[in-house]
Amino acid sequence: MIIFFALLPAYVLSIFYRSFLSVIAAPVMGDLGIGPAEFGLLGAAWFIAFALAQFPVGWALDRIGPRRTVAATMAVGSVGAFLFAQAGNANIATAAMALVGIGCSPIFMASLYLFARTQAPARFGLLTSIFIGLGSLGNLAGAAPLALAAQAYGWRPTMLAFAVAFLLATVLAAMLVRDPPPVTDASGKHEGLLQGLKSIAAIGPLWLLAPITLVGYAIIATARGLWIAPYMTQVHGLDGIAAGHATLGMATTMIVGAFVYGGLQKRAGRSKALVAWGTVVTGIGFGLLALVGDRSMLGAVALFALVGATGFTYAILMAHAREFFPPHLVGRGMTFINFLFIAGAGLIQWGSGWFVATQRAAGQGTALAFANMHWVFAALLLVSTAIYLAAPERKAA
């Protein structure tokens, strides 16, 4: 399928850029002279810029099509990728991460838009899960392979190589993406950006999906993208390479989880129960990590792998939300949901950095500071699931 050839390489890099910082945390923090709070903001910059870009991206997908939308924004991301590799201080690095976030902002949404517009609705969840599963190879690249490359060549040359790859993916997407025919509303008109957002906000069930959308993916992305490697090095004394292997384990289970969830959703024809049970088990996993994670290195690795597998409900939750959007709002509707996913990740990443720094400043030990953060993660997941249970499975006839 041409969508995979055109956009999958870009999506692999998008996944990489949202998750790589954990593995090279020590050299980046040391080189830029920053602490946990600034590091959290560095990771959050990608997610915040990505999230804010969702609104114009959604409008652009519906109005001017995915080809020009992807080409223009990925060109901006290419600039950011090269800038990050050469950043001389935290401010430049943070700005560069924001530019990369803008560049990555339309990739997944353009893919989902094309799936929704060109494929049968029954195939949407499966295709999305396969795309996410294959794209999650970026998670693997941002784990042990990144740690090995950074140790051998330094983090800056390694990131420069990824910047070159991002530029090549930009060219590939611009050449291969094709726009589907435009769609109008029932009156035959295009809704503007604000009117479209107003129509989306009027869809009541989305508000019951909003809490779990904000925190479900965000917490998994934060654990994988920021804190698993520092946790394994600071709590269990692993070196950077060994921590990279632990990160690789979580990244692998996230890929497996994406494929398994996609298969289960296709077989069951519904998403809600899978999302709810998966999020509950993830919450329990973080609770166990808080309770006993510091007692056993292997136990901690296993629990991170568990939450990676069960918590990666991103695709089927997106498929659930897709049920409520009319055809002329598919682009803006899905980008609105993705805004919630990514804005939540930005807030959780920034908040977690602030939380860990505050805990340490208050005299808490490293293990206890991480445990308290994991308790907060567990509580957010369980409360959001309780709200989600009130959402309908499908749009009322």
Short mmCIF file of C-alpha atoms in Angstrom, two decimals:
data_model
loop_
_atom_site.label_atom_id
_atom_site.label_comp_id
_atom_site.label_asym_id
_atom_site.label_seq_id
_atom_site.Cartn_x
_atom_site.Cartn_y
_atom_site.Cartn_z
CA MET A 1 0.00 0.00 0.00
CA ILE A 2 1.44 3.35 -1.08
CA ILE A 3 0.55 5.00 2.24
CA PHE A 4 3.02 2.74 4.03
CA PHE A 5 5.83 3.37 1.51
CA ALA A 6 5.23 7.12 1.57
CA LEU A 7 4.80 7.80 5.28
CA LEU A 8 6.09 4.86 7.31
CA PRO A 9 9.78 5.96 7.21
CA ALA A 10 8.72 9.40 8.44
CA TYR A 11 6.57 7.85 11.16
CA VAL A 12 9.45 5.64 12.35
CA LEU A 13 11.47 8.83 12.83
CA SER A 14 8.53 10.58 14.52
CA ILE A 15 8.35 7.75 17.07
CA PHE A 16 12.11 7.91 17.51
CA TYR A 17 12.10 11.64 18.24
CA ARG A 18 9.39 11.35 20.89
CA SER A 19 11.28 8.64 22.79
CA PHE A 20 15.06 8.96 22.28
CA LEU A 21 15.99 11.40 25.05
CA SER A 22 15.81 8.87 27.89
CA VAL A 23 18.66 6.80 26.45
CA ILE A 24 21.08 9.72 26.00
CA ALA A 25 19.87 11.61 29.08
CA ALA A 26 23.23 11.62 30.86
CA PRO A 27 25.40 13.03 28.05
CA VAL A 28 22.75 15.53 26.93
CA MET A 29 22.15 16.81 30.47
CA GLY A 30 25.87 16.98 31.12
CA ASP A 31 26.69 18.69 27.83
CA LEU A 32 23.90 21.26 28.14
CA GLY A 33 24.35 21.72 31.90
CA ILE A 34 20.72 21.03 32.86
CA GLY A 35 18.86 19.19 35.65
CA PRO A 36 15.66 17.08 35.78
CA ALA A 37 13.27 20.04 35.46
CA GLU A 38 14.99 21.43 32.36
CA PHE A 39 15.30 17.92 30.93
CA GLY A 40 11.57 17.42 31.38
CA LEU A 41 10.92 20.69 29.53
CA LEU A 42 13.28 19.61 26.75
CA GLY A 43 11.24 16.46 26.19
CA ALA A 44 7.96 18.34 26.57
CA ALA A 45 8.88 20.89 23.87
CA TRP A 46 8.45 18.28 21.13
CA PHE A 47 5.04 17.26 22.45
CA ILE A 48 3.77 20.79 23.09
CA ALA A 49 4.70 22.00 19.59
CA PHE A 50 3.31 18.81 18.06
CA ALA A 51 0.04 19.21 19.97
CA LEU A 52 -0.49 22.88 19.10
CA ALA A 53 0.18 22.11 15.44
CA GLN A 54 -2.70 19.61 15.37
CA PHE A 55 -5.34 22.31 14.86
CA PRO A 56 -3.88 23.85 11.69
CA VAL A 57 -2.81 20.38 10.52
CA GLY A 58 -6.37 19.07 10.82
CA TRP A 59 -7.72 22.02 8.85
CA ALA A 60 -4.99 21.63 6.23
CA LEU A 61 -5.65 17.91 5.76
CA ASP A 62 -9.33 18.59 5.07
CA ARG A 63 -8.80 21.69 2.93
CA ILE A 64 -5.49 21.44 1.06
CA GLY A 65 -4.77 17.72 1.39
CA PRO A 66 -2.04 15.63 3.03
CA ARG A 67 0.67 16.02 0.35
CA ARG A 68 1.39 19.73 0.79
CA THR A 69 0.65 19.58 4.52
CA VAL A 70 3.24 16.87 5.12
CA ALA A 71 5.89 18.34 2.81
CA ALA A 72 5.78 21.84 4.32
CA THR A 73 5.80 20.83 7.97
CA MET A 74 8.44 18.11 7.59
CA ALA A 75 10.73 20.68 5.97
CA VAL A 76 10.46 22.67 9.22
CA GLY A 77 11.21 19.50 11.19
CA SER A 78 14.33 18.85 9.14
CA VAL A 79 15.69 22.25 10.17
CA GLY A 80 14.97 21.43 13.81
CA ALA A 81 16.66 18.03 13.59
CA PHE A 82 19.89 19.55 12.29
CA LEU A 83 19.69 22.36 14.88
CA PHE A 84 19.30 19.94 17.79
CA ALA A 85 22.43 18.03 16.80
CA GLN A 86 24.42 21.29 17.04
CA ALA A 87 22.62 22.99 19.96
CA GLY A 88 25.04 24.84 22.23
CA ASN A 89 22.67 25.40 25.14
CA ALA A 90 19.34 24.29 26.61
CA ASN A 91 17.32 27.09 24.99
CA ILE A 92 18.49 26.24 21.47
CA ALA A 93 17.97 22.52 22.10
CA THR A 94 14.44 23.16 23.38
CA ALA A 95 13.60 25.34 20.36
CA ALA A 96 15.02 22.66 18.06
CA MET A 97 12.88 19.98 19.67
CA ALA A 98 9.84 22.20 19.15
CA LEU A 99 10.66 22.52 15.43
CA VAL A 100 11.02 18.76 15.14
CA GLY A 101 7.66 18.41 16.88
CA ILE A 102 6.07 20.65 14.24
CA GLY A 103 7.72 18.58 11.53
CA CYS A 104 6.36 15.33 12.93
CA SER A 105 2.87 16.71 13.62
CA PRO A 106 1.12 15.72 10.36
CA ILE A 107 2.75 12.34 9.70
CA PHE A 108 0.51 10.00 11.66
CA MET A 109 -2.58 12.11 11.08
CA ALA A 110 -2.03 12.17 7.32
CA SER A 111 -1.74 8.37 7.39
CA LEU A 112 -4.96 7.98 9.40
CA TYR A 113 -6.69 10.51 7.17
CA LEU A 114 -5.76 8.50 4.10
CA PHE A 115 -6.82 5.22 5.77
CA ALA A 116 -10.17 6.76 6.72
CA ARG A 117 -10.75 8.23 3.25
CA THR A 118 -9.56 5.30 1.11
CA GLN A 119 -10.25 2.14 3.15
CA ALA A 120 -13.36 0.43 4.55
CA PRO A 121 -14.25 1.55 8.12
CA ALA A 122 -13.89 -2.02 9.41
CA ARG A 123 -10.21 -1.99 8.39
CA PHE A 124 -9.37 1.32 10.05
CA GLY A 125 -8.42 -0.05 13.48
CA LEU A 126 -6.33 -2.89 12.04
CA LEU A 127 -4.45 -0.68 9.55
CA THR A 128 -3.81 1.90 12.26
CA SER A 129 -2.46 -0.75 14.64
CA ILE A 130 -0.20 -2.21 11.95
CA PHE A 131 1.08 1.25 11.05
CA ILE A 132 1.78 2.06 14.70
CA GLY A 133 3.39 -1.33 15.28
CA LEU A 134 5.75 -0.93 12.32
CA GLY A 135 6.36 2.73 13.16
CA SER A 136 7.35 1.68 16.66
CA LEU A 137 10.59 0.40 15.17
CA GLY A 138 11.57 3.99 15.99
CA ASN A 139 11.21 3.00 19.63
CA LEU A 140 13.72 0.21 19.07
CA ALA A 141 16.14 2.50 17.27
CA GLY A 142 15.90 4.92 20.18
CA ALA A 143 16.85 2.24 22.72
CA ALA A 144 19.97 0.03 22.77
CA PRO A 145 21.11 0.90 19.19
CA LEU A 146 21.07 4.60 20.05
CA ALA A 147 22.97 3.97 23.29
CA LEU A 148 25.64 2.01 21.40
CA ALA A 149 25.94 4.63 18.66
CA ALA A 150 26.12 7.51 21.15
CA GLN A 151 28.84 5.72 23.10
CA ALA A 152 30.84 4.94 19.97
CA TYR A 153 30.49 8.23 18.09
CA GLY A 154 29.03 10.75 20.57
CA TRP A 155 25.43 11.92 20.82
CA ARG A 156 25.84 14.87 18.44
CA PRO A 157 27.16 12.94 15.39
CA THR A 158 24.54 10.28 16.06
CA MET A 159 21.74 12.85 16.08
CA LEU A 160 23.19 14.44 12.94
CA ALA A 161 22.75 11.08 11.18
CA PHE A 162 19.11 10.99 12.25
CA ALA A 163 18.67 14.53 10.94
CA VAL A 164 19.87 13.38 7.53
CA ALA A 165 17.40 10.49 7.69
CA PHE A 166 14.59 12.93 8.53
CA LEU A 167 15.44 15.06 5.50
CA LEU A 168 15.41 11.99 3.22
CA ALA A 169 12.03 10.92 4.66
CA THR A 170 10.71 14.40 3.92
CA VAL A 171 11.68 14.09 0.26
CA LEU A 172 10.17 10.60 0.04
CA ALA A 173 6.83 11.72 1.52
CA ALA A 174 6.63 14.77 -0.77
CA MET A 175 7.18 12.54 -3.79
CA LEU A 176 4.78 9.69 -2.95
CA VAL A 177 1.81 11.07 -0.98
CA ARG A 178 -1.33 11.59 -3.09
CA ASP A 179 -4.40 13.60 -2.08
CA PRO A 180 -7.89 12.00 -2.10
CA PRO A 181 -10.84 13.99 -3.53
CA PRO A 182 -12.08 16.80 -1.23
CA VAL A 183 -15.21 16.28 0.91
CA THR A 184 -17.79 18.91 1.96
CA ASP A 185 -20.47 18.95 4.66
CA ALA A 186 -24.16 18.25 4.02
CA SER A 187 -24.67 21.80 2.73
CA GLY A 188 -21.93 21.34 0.14
CA LYS A 189 -19.61 23.80 1.91
CA HIS A 190 -16.27 23.48 3.66
CA GLU A 191 -16.33 24.29 7.36
CA GLY A 192 -13.65 26.73 8.47
CA LEU A 193 -11.11 25.95 11.18
CA LEU A 194 -13.09 27.46 14.07
CA GLN A 195 -16.45 26.17 12.85
CA GLY A 196 -15.00 22.70 12.48
CA LEU A 197 -13.62 22.79 16.03
CA LYS A 198 -17.02 23.96 17.28
CA SER A 199 -18.69 21.01 15.55
CA ILE A 200 -16.18 18.62 17.09
CA ALA A 201 -16.66 20.11 20.56
CA ALA A 202 -20.40 19.49 20.23
CA ILE A 203 -19.85 15.71 19.99
CA GLY A 204 -20.73 14.76 23.57
CA PRO A 205 -19.10 11.29 23.82
CA LEU A 206 -15.68 12.78 23.07
CA TRP A 207 -15.67 14.48 26.47
CA LEU A 208 -15.93 11.08 28.15
CA LEU A 209 -12.99 9.87 26.07
CA ALA A 210 -10.95 13.00 26.80
CA PRO A 211 -9.43 12.10 30.23
CA ILE A 212 -8.10 8.70 29.17
CA THR A 213 -6.92 10.20 25.88
CA LEU A 214 -4.99 12.86 27.78
CA VAL A 215 -3.20 10.53 30.19
CA GLY A 216 -3.16 6.99 28.74
CA TYR A 217 -0.60 7.44 25.98
CA ALA A 218 1.09 10.34 27.80
CA ILE A 219 2.18 8.22 30.74
CA ILE A 220 3.56 5.41 28.57
CA ALA A 221 5.38 7.93 26.36
CA THR A 222 6.84 9.63 29.43
CA ALA A 223 7.99 6.40 31.08
CA ARG A 224 9.58 5.17 27.84
CA GLY A 225 10.79 8.50 26.47
CA LEU A 226 12.18 10.15 29.60
CA TRP A 227 12.51 8.07 32.73
CA ILE A 228 13.11 4.35 32.22
CA ALA A 229 16.84 4.77 31.54
CA PRO A 230 17.45 7.28 34.39
CA TYR A 231 15.44 4.96 36.67
CA MET A 232 17.55 1.95 35.79
CA THR A 233 20.84 3.85 36.11
CA GLN A 234 20.03 5.81 39.27
CA VAL A 235 17.97 3.22 41.18
CA HIS A 236 19.61 -0.02 40.04
CA GLY A 237 23.07 1.24 39.09
CA LEU A 238 23.10 0.08 35.47
CA ASP A 239 25.40 1.71 32.94
CA GLY A 240 24.07 3.46 29.85
CA ILE A 241 24.28 0.40 27.59
CA ALA A 242 22.50 -1.90 30.06
CA ALA A 243 19.83 0.73 30.62
CA GLY A 244 19.44 0.93 26.84
CA HIS A 245 18.74 -2.81 26.77
CA ALA A 246 16.07 -2.37 29.45
CA THR A 247 14.56 0.40 27.34
CA LEU A 248 14.68 -1.91 24.32
CA GLY A 249 12.60 -4.44 26.27
CA MET A 250 9.86 -1.90 26.92
CA ALA A 251 9.99 -0.67 23.33
CA THR A 252 9.62 -4.24 22.05
CA THR A 253 6.56 -4.97 24.18
CA MET A 254 4.96 -1.73 23.00
CA ILE A 255 5.29 -2.96 19.40
CA VAL A 256 3.89 -6.37 20.31
CA GLY A 257 1.05 -4.70 22.20
CA ALA A 258 0.12 -2.55 19.21
CA PHE A 259 -0.19 -5.60 16.94
CA VAL A 260 -2.08 -7.65 19.53
CA TYR A 261 -4.53 -4.85 20.25
CA GLY A 262 -5.11 -4.37 16.52
CA GLY A 263 -5.83 -8.07 16.02
CA LEU A 264 -8.16 -8.23 19.02
CA GLN A 265 -10.01 -5.11 17.90
CA LYS A 266 -10.52 -6.54 14.42
CA ARG A 267 -11.81 -9.83 15.83
CA ALA A 268 -14.10 -8.26 18.43
CA GLY A 269 -15.22 -5.35 16.25
CA ARG A 270 -15.10 -3.04 19.26
CA SER A 271 -12.53 -1.04 21.19
CA LYS A 272 -13.94 0.09 24.53
CA ALA A 273 -13.44 -3.05 26.60
CA LEU A 274 -9.89 -3.49 25.30
CA VAL A 275 -8.95 0.09 26.16
CA ALA A 276 -10.52 -0.12 29.62
CA TRP A 277 -8.96 -3.43 30.65
CA GLY A 278 -5.59 -2.52 29.16
CA THR A 279 -5.47 0.78 31.03
CA VAL A 280 -6.50 -0.83 34.34
CA VAL A 281 -3.72 -3.42 34.04
CA THR A 282 -1.26 -0.64 33.17
CA GLY A 283 -2.30 1.30 36.25
CA ILE A 284 -1.76 -1.78 38.39
CA GLY A 285 1.65 -2.26 36.77
CA PHE A 286 2.73 1.25 37.76
CA GLY A 287 1.43 0.63 41.28
CA LEU A 288 3.58 -2.50 41.51
CA LEU A 289 6.54 -0.57 40.13
CA ALA A 290 6.07 1.97 42.91
CA LEU A 291 5.79 -0.76 45.55
CA VAL A 292 8.56 -3.17 44.59
CA GLY A 293 10.39 -1.73 41.59
CA ASP A 294 13.45 -0.77 43.61
CA ARG A 295 13.85 -4.25 45.11
CA SER A 296 14.72 -6.16 41.96
CA MET A 297 16.35 -5.01 38.76
CA LEU A 298 14.80 -7.84 36.75
CA GLY A 299 11.43 -7.19 38.38
CA ALA A 300 11.60 -3.53 37.36
CA VAL A 301 12.49 -4.46 33.77
CA ALA A 302 9.57 -6.90 33.68
CA LEU A 303 7.13 -4.30 35.01
CA PHE A 304 8.25 -1.69 32.49
CA ALA A 305 7.76 -4.31 29.78
CA LEU A 306 4.28 -5.08 31.13
CA VAL A 307 3.09 -1.46 31.14
CA GLY A 308 4.56 -1.00 27.66
CA ALA A 309 2.54 -3.93 26.31
CA THR A 310 -0.77 -3.20 28.03
CA GLY A 311 -0.65 0.60 27.98
CA PHE A 312 -0.16 1.12 24.25
CA THR A 313 -3.88 1.46 23.47
CA TYR A 314 -3.28 4.50 21.25
CA ALA A 315 -4.54 2.94 18.00
CA ILE A 316 -7.73 1.35 19.28
CA LEU A 317 -8.64 4.41 21.32
CA MET A 318 -8.23 6.44 18.13
CA ALA A 319 -10.45 3.90 16.34
CA HIS A 320 -13.08 4.32 19.07
CA ALA A 321 -13.05 8.10 18.67
CA ARG A 322 -13.23 7.71 14.86
CA GLU A 323 -16.74 6.25 15.27
CA PHE A 324 -18.12 9.68 16.17
CA PHE A 325 -16.79 11.83 13.27
CA PRO A 326 -18.75 12.64 10.09
CA PRO A 327 -16.77 12.31 6.82
CA HIS A 328 -16.14 16.04 6.32
CA LEU A 329 -14.59 16.31 9.80
CA VAL A 330 -12.37 13.22 9.70
CA GLY A 331 -9.13 15.21 9.38
CA ARG A 332 -9.93 17.76 12.05
CA GLY A 333 -11.62 15.22 14.29
CA MET A 334 -8.69 12.83 14.39
CA THR A 335 -6.17 15.64 14.79
CA PHE A 336 -8.25 16.95 17.70
CA ILE A 337 -8.00 13.54 19.37
CA ASN A 338 -4.31 13.41 18.58
CA PHE A 339 -3.96 16.87 20.12
CA LEU A 340 -5.30 15.40 23.36
CA PHE A 341 -2.87 12.47 23.13
CA ILE A 342 0.16 14.64 22.49
CA ALA A 343 -0.79 17.63 24.67
CA GLY A 344 -1.23 15.18 27.52
CA ALA A 345 2.23 13.77 26.83
CA GLY A 346 3.74 17.25 26.84
CA LEU A 347 2.08 18.13 30.13
CA ILE A 348 2.99 14.82 31.76
CA GLN A 349 6.60 15.06 30.60
CA TRP A 350 6.98 18.62 31.87
CA GLY A 351 5.09 17.82 35.08
CA SER A 352 7.10 14.66 35.75
CA GLY A 353 10.37 16.55 35.44
CA TRP A 354 9.10 19.20 37.84
CA PHE A 355 7.78 16.46 40.19
CA VAL A 356 11.07 14.54 40.35
CA ALA A 357 13.08 17.76 40.84
CA THR A 358 10.72 18.89 43.63
CA GLN A 359 10.90 15.51 45.35
CA ARG A 360 14.68 15.53 45.28
CA ALA A 361 14.83 19.13 46.51
CA ALA A 362 12.62 18.09 49.44
CA GLY A 363 15.19 15.50 50.46
CA GLN A 364 13.54 12.37 49.06
CA GLY A 365 15.82 9.62 47.83
CA THR A 366 15.93 8.79 44.14
CA ALA A 367 14.02 5.52 44.51
CA LEU A 368 11.26 7.15 46.57
CA ALA A 369 10.95 10.09 44.18
CA PHE A 370 10.42 7.71 41.26
CA ALA A 371 8.04 5.56 43.32
CA ASN A 372 5.89 8.58 44.14
CA MET A 373 5.81 9.52 40.45
CA HIS A 374 4.67 6.00 39.57
CA TRP A 375 1.89 6.21 42.18
CA VAL A 376 0.66 9.38 40.50
CA PHE A 377 0.74 7.62 37.12
CA ALA A 378 -1.30 4.72 38.50
CA ALA A 379 -3.92 7.03 40.01
CA LEU A 380 -4.34 9.04 36.80
CA LEU A 381 -4.82 5.90 34.74
CA LEU A 382 -7.41 4.35 37.04
CA VAL A 383 -9.46 7.54 37.50
CA SER A 384 -9.52 8.24 33.75
CA THR A 385 -10.68 4.66 33.09
CA ALA A 386 -13.58 5.10 35.50
CA ILE A 387 -14.75 8.13 33.46
CA TYR A 388 -14.20 6.32 30.17
CA LEU A 389 -16.54 3.51 31.18
CA ALA A 390 -19.47 5.94 30.80
CA ALA A 391 -18.69 6.53 27.10
CA PRO A 392 -20.86 4.80 24.46
CA GLU A 393 -19.29 2.17 22.21
CA ARG A 394 -20.65 3.75 19.02
CA LYS A 395 -22.47 6.83 17.78
CA ALA A 396 -26.21 6.69 18.42
CA ALA A 397 -28.23 5.85 15.30
#
